[in-house]
Coordinates of C-alpha atoms in Angstrom, one line a residue:
Chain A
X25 CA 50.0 71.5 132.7
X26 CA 52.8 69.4 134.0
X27 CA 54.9 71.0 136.7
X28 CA 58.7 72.3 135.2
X29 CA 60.9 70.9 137.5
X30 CA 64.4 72.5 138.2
X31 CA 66.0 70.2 139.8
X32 CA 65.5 66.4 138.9
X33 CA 65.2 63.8 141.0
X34 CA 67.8 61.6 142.8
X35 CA 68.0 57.8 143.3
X36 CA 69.3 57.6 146.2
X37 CA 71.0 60.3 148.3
X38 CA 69.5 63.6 150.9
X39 CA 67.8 66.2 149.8
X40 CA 67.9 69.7 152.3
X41 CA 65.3 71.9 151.9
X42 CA 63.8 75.2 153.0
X43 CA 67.1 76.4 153.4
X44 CA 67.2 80.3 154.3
X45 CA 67.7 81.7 150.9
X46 CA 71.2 82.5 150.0
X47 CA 72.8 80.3 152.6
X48 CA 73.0 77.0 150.1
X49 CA 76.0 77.4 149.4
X50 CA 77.3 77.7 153.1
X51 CA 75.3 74.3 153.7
X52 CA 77.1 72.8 150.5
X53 CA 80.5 73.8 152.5
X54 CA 79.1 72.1 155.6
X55 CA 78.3 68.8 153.6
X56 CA 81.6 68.9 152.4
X57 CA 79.9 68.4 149.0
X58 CA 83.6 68.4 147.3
X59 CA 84.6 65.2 149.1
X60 CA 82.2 63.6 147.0
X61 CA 82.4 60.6 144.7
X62 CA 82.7 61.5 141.0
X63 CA 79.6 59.9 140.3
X64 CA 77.7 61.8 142.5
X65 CA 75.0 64.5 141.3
X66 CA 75.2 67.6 144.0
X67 CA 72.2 70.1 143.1
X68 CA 72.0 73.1 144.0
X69 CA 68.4 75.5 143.4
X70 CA 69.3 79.4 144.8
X71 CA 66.4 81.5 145.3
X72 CA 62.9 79.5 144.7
X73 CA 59.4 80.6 145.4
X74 CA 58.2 78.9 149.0
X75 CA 54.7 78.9 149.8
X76 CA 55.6 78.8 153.8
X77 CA 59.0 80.8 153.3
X78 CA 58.4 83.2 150.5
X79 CA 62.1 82.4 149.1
X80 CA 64.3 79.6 150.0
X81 CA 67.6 77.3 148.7
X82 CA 67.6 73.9 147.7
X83 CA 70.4 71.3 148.1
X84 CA 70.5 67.8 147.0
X85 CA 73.2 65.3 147.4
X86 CA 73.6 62.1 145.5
X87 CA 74.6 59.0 147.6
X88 CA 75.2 60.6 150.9
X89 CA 73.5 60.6 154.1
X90 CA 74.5 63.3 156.8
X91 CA 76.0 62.5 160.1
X92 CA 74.5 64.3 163.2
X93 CA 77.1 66.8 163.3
X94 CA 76.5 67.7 159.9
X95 CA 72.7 68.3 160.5
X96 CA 73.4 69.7 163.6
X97 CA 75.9 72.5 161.7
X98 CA 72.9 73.2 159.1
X99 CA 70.4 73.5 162.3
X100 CA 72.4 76.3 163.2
X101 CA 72.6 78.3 160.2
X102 CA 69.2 77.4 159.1
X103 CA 67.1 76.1 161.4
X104 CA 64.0 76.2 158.9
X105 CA 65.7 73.6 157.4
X106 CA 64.2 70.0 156.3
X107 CA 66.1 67.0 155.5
X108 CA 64.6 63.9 153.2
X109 CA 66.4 61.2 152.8
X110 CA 65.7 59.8 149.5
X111 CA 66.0 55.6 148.8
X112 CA 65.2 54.1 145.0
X113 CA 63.8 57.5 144.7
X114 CA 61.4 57.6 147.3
X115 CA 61.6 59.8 150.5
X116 CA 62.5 57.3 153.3
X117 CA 62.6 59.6 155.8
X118 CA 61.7 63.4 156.2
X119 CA 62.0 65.9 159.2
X120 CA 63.1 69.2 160.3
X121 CA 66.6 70.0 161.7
X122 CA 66.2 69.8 165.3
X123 CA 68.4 72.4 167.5
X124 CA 70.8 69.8 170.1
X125 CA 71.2 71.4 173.9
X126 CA 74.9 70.9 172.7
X127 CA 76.9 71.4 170.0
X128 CA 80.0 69.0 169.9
X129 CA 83.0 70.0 167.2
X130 CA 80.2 71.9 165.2
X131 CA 81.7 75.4 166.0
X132 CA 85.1 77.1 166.5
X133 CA 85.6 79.1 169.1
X134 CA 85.6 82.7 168.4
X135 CA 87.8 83.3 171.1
X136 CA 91.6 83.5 169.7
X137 CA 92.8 82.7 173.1
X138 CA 90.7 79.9 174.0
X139 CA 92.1 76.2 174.9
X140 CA 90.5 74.7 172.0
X141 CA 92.4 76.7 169.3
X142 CA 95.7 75.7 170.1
X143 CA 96.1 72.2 168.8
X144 CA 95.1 70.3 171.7
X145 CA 93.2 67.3 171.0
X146 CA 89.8 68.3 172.0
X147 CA 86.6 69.3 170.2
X148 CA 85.1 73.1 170.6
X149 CA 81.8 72.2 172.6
X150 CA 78.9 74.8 173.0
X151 CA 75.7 74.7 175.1
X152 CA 72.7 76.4 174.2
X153 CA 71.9 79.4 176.1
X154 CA 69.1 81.3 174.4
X155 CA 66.9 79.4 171.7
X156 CA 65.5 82.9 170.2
X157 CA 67.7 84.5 168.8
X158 CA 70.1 81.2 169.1
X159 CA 72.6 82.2 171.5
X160 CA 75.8 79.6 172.4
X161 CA 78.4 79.4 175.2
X162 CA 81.7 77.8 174.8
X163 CA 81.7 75.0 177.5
X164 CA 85.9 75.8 178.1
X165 CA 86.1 79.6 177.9
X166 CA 82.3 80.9 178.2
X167 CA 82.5 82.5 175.5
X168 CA 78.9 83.9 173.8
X169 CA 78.1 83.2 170.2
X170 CA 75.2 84.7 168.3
X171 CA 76.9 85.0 165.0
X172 CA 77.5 81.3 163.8
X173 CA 78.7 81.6 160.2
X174 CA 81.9 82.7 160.6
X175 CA 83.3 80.4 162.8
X176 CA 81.1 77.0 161.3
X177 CA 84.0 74.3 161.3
X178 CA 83.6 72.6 157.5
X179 CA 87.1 70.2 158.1
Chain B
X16 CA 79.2 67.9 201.7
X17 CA 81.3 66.5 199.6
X18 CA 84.0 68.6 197.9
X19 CA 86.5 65.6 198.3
X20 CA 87.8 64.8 194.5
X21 CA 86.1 67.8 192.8
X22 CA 87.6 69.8 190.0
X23 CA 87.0 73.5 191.2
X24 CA 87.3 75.2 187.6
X25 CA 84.6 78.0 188.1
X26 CA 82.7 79.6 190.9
X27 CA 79.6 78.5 189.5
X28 CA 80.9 74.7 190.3
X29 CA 80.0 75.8 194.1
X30 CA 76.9 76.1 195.5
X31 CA 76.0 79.0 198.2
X32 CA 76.6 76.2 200.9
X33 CA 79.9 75.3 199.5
X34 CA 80.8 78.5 199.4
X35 CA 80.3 79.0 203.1
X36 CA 81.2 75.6 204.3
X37 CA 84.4 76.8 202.4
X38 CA 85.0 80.0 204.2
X39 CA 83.7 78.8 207.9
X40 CA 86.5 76.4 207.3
X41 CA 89.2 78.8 206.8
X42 CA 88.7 80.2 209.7
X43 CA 89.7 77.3 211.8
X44 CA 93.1 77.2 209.5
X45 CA 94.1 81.1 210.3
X46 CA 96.2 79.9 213.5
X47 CA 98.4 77.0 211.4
X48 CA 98.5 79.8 208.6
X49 CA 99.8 81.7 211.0
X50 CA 101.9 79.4 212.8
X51 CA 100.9 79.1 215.7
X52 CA 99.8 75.9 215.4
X53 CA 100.7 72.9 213.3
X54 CA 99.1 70.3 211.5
X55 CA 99.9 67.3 209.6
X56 CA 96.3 66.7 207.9
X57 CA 97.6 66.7 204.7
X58 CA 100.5 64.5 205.6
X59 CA 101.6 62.2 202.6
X60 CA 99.7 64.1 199.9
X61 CA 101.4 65.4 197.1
X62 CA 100.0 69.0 195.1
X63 CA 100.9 69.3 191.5
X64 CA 101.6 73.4 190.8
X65 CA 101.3 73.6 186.9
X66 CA 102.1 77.4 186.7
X67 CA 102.1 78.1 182.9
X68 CA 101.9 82.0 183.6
X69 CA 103.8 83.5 186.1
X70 CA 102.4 84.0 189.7
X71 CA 103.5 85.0 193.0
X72 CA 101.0 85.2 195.5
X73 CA 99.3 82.4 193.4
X74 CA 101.4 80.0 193.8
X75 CA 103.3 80.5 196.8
X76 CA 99.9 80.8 199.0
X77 CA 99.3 77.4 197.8
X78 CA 102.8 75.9 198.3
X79 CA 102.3 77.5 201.9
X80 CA 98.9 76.4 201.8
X81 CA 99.8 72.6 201.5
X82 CA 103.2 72.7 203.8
X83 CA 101.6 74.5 206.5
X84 CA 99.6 71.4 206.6
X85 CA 102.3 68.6 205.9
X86 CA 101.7 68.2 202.4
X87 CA 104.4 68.1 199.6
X88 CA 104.5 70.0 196.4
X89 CA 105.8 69.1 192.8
X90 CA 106.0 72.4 190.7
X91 CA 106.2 73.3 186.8
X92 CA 107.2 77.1 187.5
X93 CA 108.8 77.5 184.3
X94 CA 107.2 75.8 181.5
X95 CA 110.1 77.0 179.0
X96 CA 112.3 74.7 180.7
X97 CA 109.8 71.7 180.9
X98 CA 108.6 70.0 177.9
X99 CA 105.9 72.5 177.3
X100 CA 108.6 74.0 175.5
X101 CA 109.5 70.6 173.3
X102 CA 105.8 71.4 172.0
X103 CA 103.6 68.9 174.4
X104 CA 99.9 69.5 174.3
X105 CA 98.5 70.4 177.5
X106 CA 96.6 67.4 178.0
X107 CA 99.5 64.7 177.9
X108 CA 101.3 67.6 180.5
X109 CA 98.1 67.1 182.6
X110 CA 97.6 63.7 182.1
X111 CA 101.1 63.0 183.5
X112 CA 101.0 65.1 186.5
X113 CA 97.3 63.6 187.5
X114 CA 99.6 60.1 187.6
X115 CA 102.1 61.6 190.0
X116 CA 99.9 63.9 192.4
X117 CA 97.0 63.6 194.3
X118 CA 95.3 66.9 193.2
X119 CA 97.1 69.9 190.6
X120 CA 96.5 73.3 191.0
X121 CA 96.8 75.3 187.0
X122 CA 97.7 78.6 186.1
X123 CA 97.6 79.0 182.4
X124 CA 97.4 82.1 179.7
X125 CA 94.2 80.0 177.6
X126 CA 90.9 80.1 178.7
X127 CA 89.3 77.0 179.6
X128 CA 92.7 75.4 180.1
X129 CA 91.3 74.4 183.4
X130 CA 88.5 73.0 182.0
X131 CA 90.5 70.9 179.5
X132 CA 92.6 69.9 182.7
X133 CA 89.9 68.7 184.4
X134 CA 88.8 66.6 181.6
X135 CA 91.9 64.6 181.2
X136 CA 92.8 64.2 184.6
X137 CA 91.5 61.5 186.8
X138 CA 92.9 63.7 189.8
X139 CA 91.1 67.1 190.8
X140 CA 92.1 70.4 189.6
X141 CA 91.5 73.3 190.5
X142 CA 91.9 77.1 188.6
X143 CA 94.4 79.4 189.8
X144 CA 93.7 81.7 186.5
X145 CA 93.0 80.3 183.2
X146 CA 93.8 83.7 181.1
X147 CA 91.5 86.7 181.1
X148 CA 88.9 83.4 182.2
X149 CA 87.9 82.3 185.6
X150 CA 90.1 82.5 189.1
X151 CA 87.4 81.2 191.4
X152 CA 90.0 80.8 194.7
X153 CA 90.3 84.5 194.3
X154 CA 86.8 85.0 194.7
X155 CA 86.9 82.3 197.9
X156 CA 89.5 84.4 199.5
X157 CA 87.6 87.7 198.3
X158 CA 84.4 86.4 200.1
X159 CA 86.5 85.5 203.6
X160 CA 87.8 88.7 203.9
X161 CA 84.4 90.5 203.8
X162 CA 82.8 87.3 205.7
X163 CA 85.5 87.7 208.6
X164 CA 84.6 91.6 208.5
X165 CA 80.9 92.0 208.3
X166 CA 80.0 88.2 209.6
X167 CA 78.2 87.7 206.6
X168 CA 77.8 88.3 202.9
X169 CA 74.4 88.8 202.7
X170 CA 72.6 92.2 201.3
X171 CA 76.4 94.0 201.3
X172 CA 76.9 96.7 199.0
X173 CA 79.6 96.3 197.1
X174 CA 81.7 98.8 194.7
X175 CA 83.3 97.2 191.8
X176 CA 85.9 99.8 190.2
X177 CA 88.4 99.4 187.5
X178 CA 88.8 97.4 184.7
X179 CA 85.6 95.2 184.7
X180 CA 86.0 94.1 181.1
X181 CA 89.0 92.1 181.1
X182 CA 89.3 91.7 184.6
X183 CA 88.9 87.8 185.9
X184 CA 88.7 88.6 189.5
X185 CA 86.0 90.6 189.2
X186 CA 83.4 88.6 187.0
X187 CA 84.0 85.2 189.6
X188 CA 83.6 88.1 191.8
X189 CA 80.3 89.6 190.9
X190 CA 78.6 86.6 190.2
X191 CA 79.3 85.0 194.0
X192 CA 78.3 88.3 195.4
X193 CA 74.9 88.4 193.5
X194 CA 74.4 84.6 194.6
X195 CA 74.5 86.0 197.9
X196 CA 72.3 88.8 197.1
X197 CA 74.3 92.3 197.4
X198 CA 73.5 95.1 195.5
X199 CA 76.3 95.7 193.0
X200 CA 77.6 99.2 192.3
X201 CA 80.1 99.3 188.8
X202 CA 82.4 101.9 188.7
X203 CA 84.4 101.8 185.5
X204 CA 85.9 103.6 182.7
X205 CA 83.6 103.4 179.6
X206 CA 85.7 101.4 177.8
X207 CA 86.1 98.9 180.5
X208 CA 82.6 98.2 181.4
X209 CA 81.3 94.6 181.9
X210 CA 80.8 92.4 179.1
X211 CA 77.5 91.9 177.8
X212 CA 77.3 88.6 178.5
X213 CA 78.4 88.7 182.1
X214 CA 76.1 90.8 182.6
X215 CA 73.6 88.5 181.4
X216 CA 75.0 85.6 183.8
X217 CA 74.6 87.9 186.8
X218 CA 71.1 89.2 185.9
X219 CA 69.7 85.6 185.5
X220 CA 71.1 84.7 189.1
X221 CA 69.2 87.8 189.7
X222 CA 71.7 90.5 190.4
X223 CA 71.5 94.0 191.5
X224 CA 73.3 96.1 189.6
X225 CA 74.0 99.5 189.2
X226 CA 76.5 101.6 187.5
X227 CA 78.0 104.4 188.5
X228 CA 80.7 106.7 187.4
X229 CA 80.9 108.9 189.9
X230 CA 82.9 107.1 193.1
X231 CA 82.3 109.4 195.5
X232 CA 78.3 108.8 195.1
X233 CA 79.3 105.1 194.8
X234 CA 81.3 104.3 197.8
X235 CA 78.8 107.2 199.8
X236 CA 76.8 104.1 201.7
X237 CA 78.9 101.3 200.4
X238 CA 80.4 98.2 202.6
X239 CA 83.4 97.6 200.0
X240 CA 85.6 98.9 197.6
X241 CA 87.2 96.4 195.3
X242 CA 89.7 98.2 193.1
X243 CA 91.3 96.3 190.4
X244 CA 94.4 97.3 188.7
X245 CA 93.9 99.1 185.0
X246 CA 96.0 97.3 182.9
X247 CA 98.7 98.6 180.6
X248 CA 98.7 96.0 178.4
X249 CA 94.6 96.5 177.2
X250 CA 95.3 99.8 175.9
X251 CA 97.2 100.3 172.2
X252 CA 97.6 104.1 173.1
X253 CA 99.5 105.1 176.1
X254 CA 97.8 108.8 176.6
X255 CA 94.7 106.9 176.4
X256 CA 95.8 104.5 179.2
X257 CA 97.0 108.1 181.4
X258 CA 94.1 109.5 181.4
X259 CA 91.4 106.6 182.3
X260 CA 93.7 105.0 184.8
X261 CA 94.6 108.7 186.4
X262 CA 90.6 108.9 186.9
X263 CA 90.7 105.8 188.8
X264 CA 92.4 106.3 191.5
X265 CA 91.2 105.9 195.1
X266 CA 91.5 109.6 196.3
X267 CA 92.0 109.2 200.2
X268 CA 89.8 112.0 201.4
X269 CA 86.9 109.4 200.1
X270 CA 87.5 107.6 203.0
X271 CA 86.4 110.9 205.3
X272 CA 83.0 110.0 203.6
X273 CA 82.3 106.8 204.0
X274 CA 80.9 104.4 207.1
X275 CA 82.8 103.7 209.6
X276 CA 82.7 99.9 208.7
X277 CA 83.6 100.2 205.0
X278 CA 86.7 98.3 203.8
X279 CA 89.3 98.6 200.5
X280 CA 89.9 95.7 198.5
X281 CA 92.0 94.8 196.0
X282 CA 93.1 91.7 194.5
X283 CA 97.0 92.8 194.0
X284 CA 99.8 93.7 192.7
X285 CA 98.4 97.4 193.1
X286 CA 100.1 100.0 190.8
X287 CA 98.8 103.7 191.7
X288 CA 95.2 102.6 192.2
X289 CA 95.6 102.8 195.8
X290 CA 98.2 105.9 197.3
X291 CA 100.0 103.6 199.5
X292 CA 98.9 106.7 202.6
X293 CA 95.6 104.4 202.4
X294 CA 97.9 101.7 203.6
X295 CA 97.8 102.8 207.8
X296 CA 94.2 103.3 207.4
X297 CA 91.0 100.8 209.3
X298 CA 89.6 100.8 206.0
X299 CA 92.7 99.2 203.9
X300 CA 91.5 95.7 204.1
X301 CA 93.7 94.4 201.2
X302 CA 96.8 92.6 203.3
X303 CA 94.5 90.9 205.5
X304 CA 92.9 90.0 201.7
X305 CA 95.8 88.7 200.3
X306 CA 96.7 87.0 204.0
X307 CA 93.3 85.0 203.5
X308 CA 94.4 83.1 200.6
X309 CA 96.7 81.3 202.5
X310 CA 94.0 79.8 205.1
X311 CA 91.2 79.4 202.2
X312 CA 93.4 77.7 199.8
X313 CA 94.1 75.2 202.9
X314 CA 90.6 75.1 203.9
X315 CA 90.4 74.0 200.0
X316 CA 92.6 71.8 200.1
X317 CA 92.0 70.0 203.0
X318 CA 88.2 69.4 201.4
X319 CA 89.4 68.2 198.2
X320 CA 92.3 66.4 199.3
X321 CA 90.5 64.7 202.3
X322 CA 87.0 65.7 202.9
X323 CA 87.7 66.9 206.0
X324 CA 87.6 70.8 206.3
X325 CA 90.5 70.7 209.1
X326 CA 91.1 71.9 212.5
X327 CA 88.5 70.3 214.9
X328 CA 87.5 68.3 212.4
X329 CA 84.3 67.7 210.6

């Protein structure tokens, strides 16, 4: 029997998978997948069976490769998550996020009152202070972070 | 050692040893700071104050800090008469003032405005309050006063009451204390416990810490009191402000408790924390406190400015 597949393939572009199910569309805002070209394909698969996950979410992106701080944003929401980059159809490249030490203008501060939100010219930095559950510190006002989603900067 | 050019934007920028070497220090500056003596060390050098906030015994123990020793100060006092108030970011402000001065000193009402100071200047900064964030020469001057008292700051048992949530004094505070190994009682108003996560920081430099809402068992065996003011501003309700702050107050017949040794902090301005009949007693240590900044924040200076830590050398 040939295997259905629901999302076809791409030329030339990144594929993320084993995304946490039902956060796709929070990677797709990551990506910035509006910015794209209009000749670009973005695919999106919610809720698929995963033999190592149970359920997952699927995003593939025609013609674009992700910057480190891109990855490094999707780490942090879903750090199950694998990137492929895809050339002439064939996966050049294919590894799981990593999680940095630091997280450089991935994150706004939560903290209304920190330095960083009030239009100085500097990026929110984070260290890494607890790796399970992810825990973050703001590098200017110590601020903790465990709850990333919220304050994910998608300029 | 080797504090000369370093940013001081947090206690934890200091080792133990700094620490120390920091205090012993100050000592040798208590007879300039009180005039007795003069000293030119710091002759030629010029202090930037960048007071975004307003301060009193802030910034006028550093502007006595640095004459006493010969030094000259440039201030920003008001920043709605400077070009703060035309809209300039913070780090062109900074970046200016680290081309006139040899060192700025920043009080500002954002946390990690230091921090961001100390990133753009090529001169060294150092916190005097960065909002509800870190005021590490605070906790130098805290640690000098019950230094000079006990002759050390090991193993002391100390009583932290008040408002240990948004309080800045006290988390710079607690976490020098627990590098130096006391045992830490908390004595605060539910709502105004510590934060979570300071509470974390001070358990993974391994802390002791105990709370305790009772004061009169607190403060039964205890080397110091630190009381910090309850502040108005936290609380939406007023009757709610009434009553926690009315339980917080130091009653003086405590004081017929506790050893003969024990001593009152408090970082000031007091509002009815302390009944001022505490004043006249052995135990009110908090004028000698707020005398100590002067010689600590020259002691500072001297190191940062200079590398040498002053009087009789080094």
């Amino acid at each position: 029997m040939v295997r259905e597949l629901k999302i076809t393939p791409i030329k030339n572009g990144t594929v993320i998978d084993h995304v946490t199910s039902g956060l796709a569309l929070e990677v797709l805002r990551i990506i910035g997948a509006s910015n794209l070209d209009k000749e670009s394909t973005v695919s999106v698969a919610l809720h698929v069976r995963s033999r190592r996950m149970g359920w997952k979410d699927i995003v593939k992106v025609e013609n674009m490769e992700l910057s480190a701080q891109k990855i490094n944003a999707i780490a942090l929401l879903s750090p199950t998550a694998t990137i492929s980059i895809i050339r002439d159809f064939k996966v050049v490249e294919k590894r799981p996020v990593t999680l940095p030490d630091r997280f450089t203008g991935v994150l706004k501060c939560p903290n209304p009152n920190c330095i960083t939100n009030k239009g100085e010219p500097v990026e929110p930095d984070f260290e890494v202070v607890r790796r399970r559950p992810l825990a973050l510190r703001c590098l200017f006002c110590d601020r903790y972070v465990d709850d990333f989603l919220p304050h994910l900067n998608t300029r | 050692m080797g504090l000369k050019g370093r940013d001081l934007v947090s206690i934890k920028d200091l080792s133990k040893e700094e620490i120390l070497s920091i205090i012993r220090a100050s000592r040798k500056h208590i007879p300039v700071a009180e005039g007795k003596r003069t000293s030119n060390l710091l002759n030629g050098k010029l202090l930037a104050l960048a007071f975004f906030e307003p301060s009193t015994r802030t910034r006028l123990s550093f502007e006595t800090a640095m004459q006493r020793l010969g030094g000259k100060i440039i201030t920003i006092a008001d920043p709605s008469v400077s070009s703060v108030s035309k809209g300039e970011t913070l780090s062109d402000t900074v970046r200016m003032l680290s081309g006139y001065a040899d060192a700025i000193v920043i009080r500002h009402p954002n946390e990690g405005a230091s921090r961001l100071a100390s990133l753009v200047a090529d001169k060294p900064v150092i916190n005097a309050g960065d909002g509800a964030g870190q005021h590490p020469t605070q906790t130098l001057l805290d640690l000098a006063t019950m230094d000079e008292r006990f002759g050390t700051l090991s193993g002391l048992k100390v009583v932290l009451m008040g408002d240990l949530r948004y309080g800045r004094t006290v988390h710079s505070l607690a976490y020098a204390l627990a590098l130096f190994g006391a045992h830490l009682v908390l004595a605060s108003p539910p709502s105004l416990r510590i934060p979570e996560h300071i509470r974390a920081d001070l358990e993974q430099v391994g802390a002791d810490l105990r709370e305790e809402e009772d004061l009169r068992k607190a403060v039964h065996d205890a080397d110091v009191l630190y009381v910090t003011r309850i502040q108005k501003e936290r609380f939406g309700d007023l009757a709610e402000y009434s009553r926690v702050s009315s339980g917080y107050r130091l009653d003086p017949r405590l004081l017929n408790e506790v050893k003969p040794s024990f001593i009152v902090m408090h970082p000031l301005p007091r509002v009815a924390e302390i009944p001022s009949e505490v004043d006249t007693s052995t135990h009110a240590a908090y004028f000698r406190q707020a005398f100590l900044a002067v010689p600590v924040r020259m002691a500072l200076l001297s190191l940062v400015l200079t590398g040498n830590p002053g009087p009789g050398g080094g």
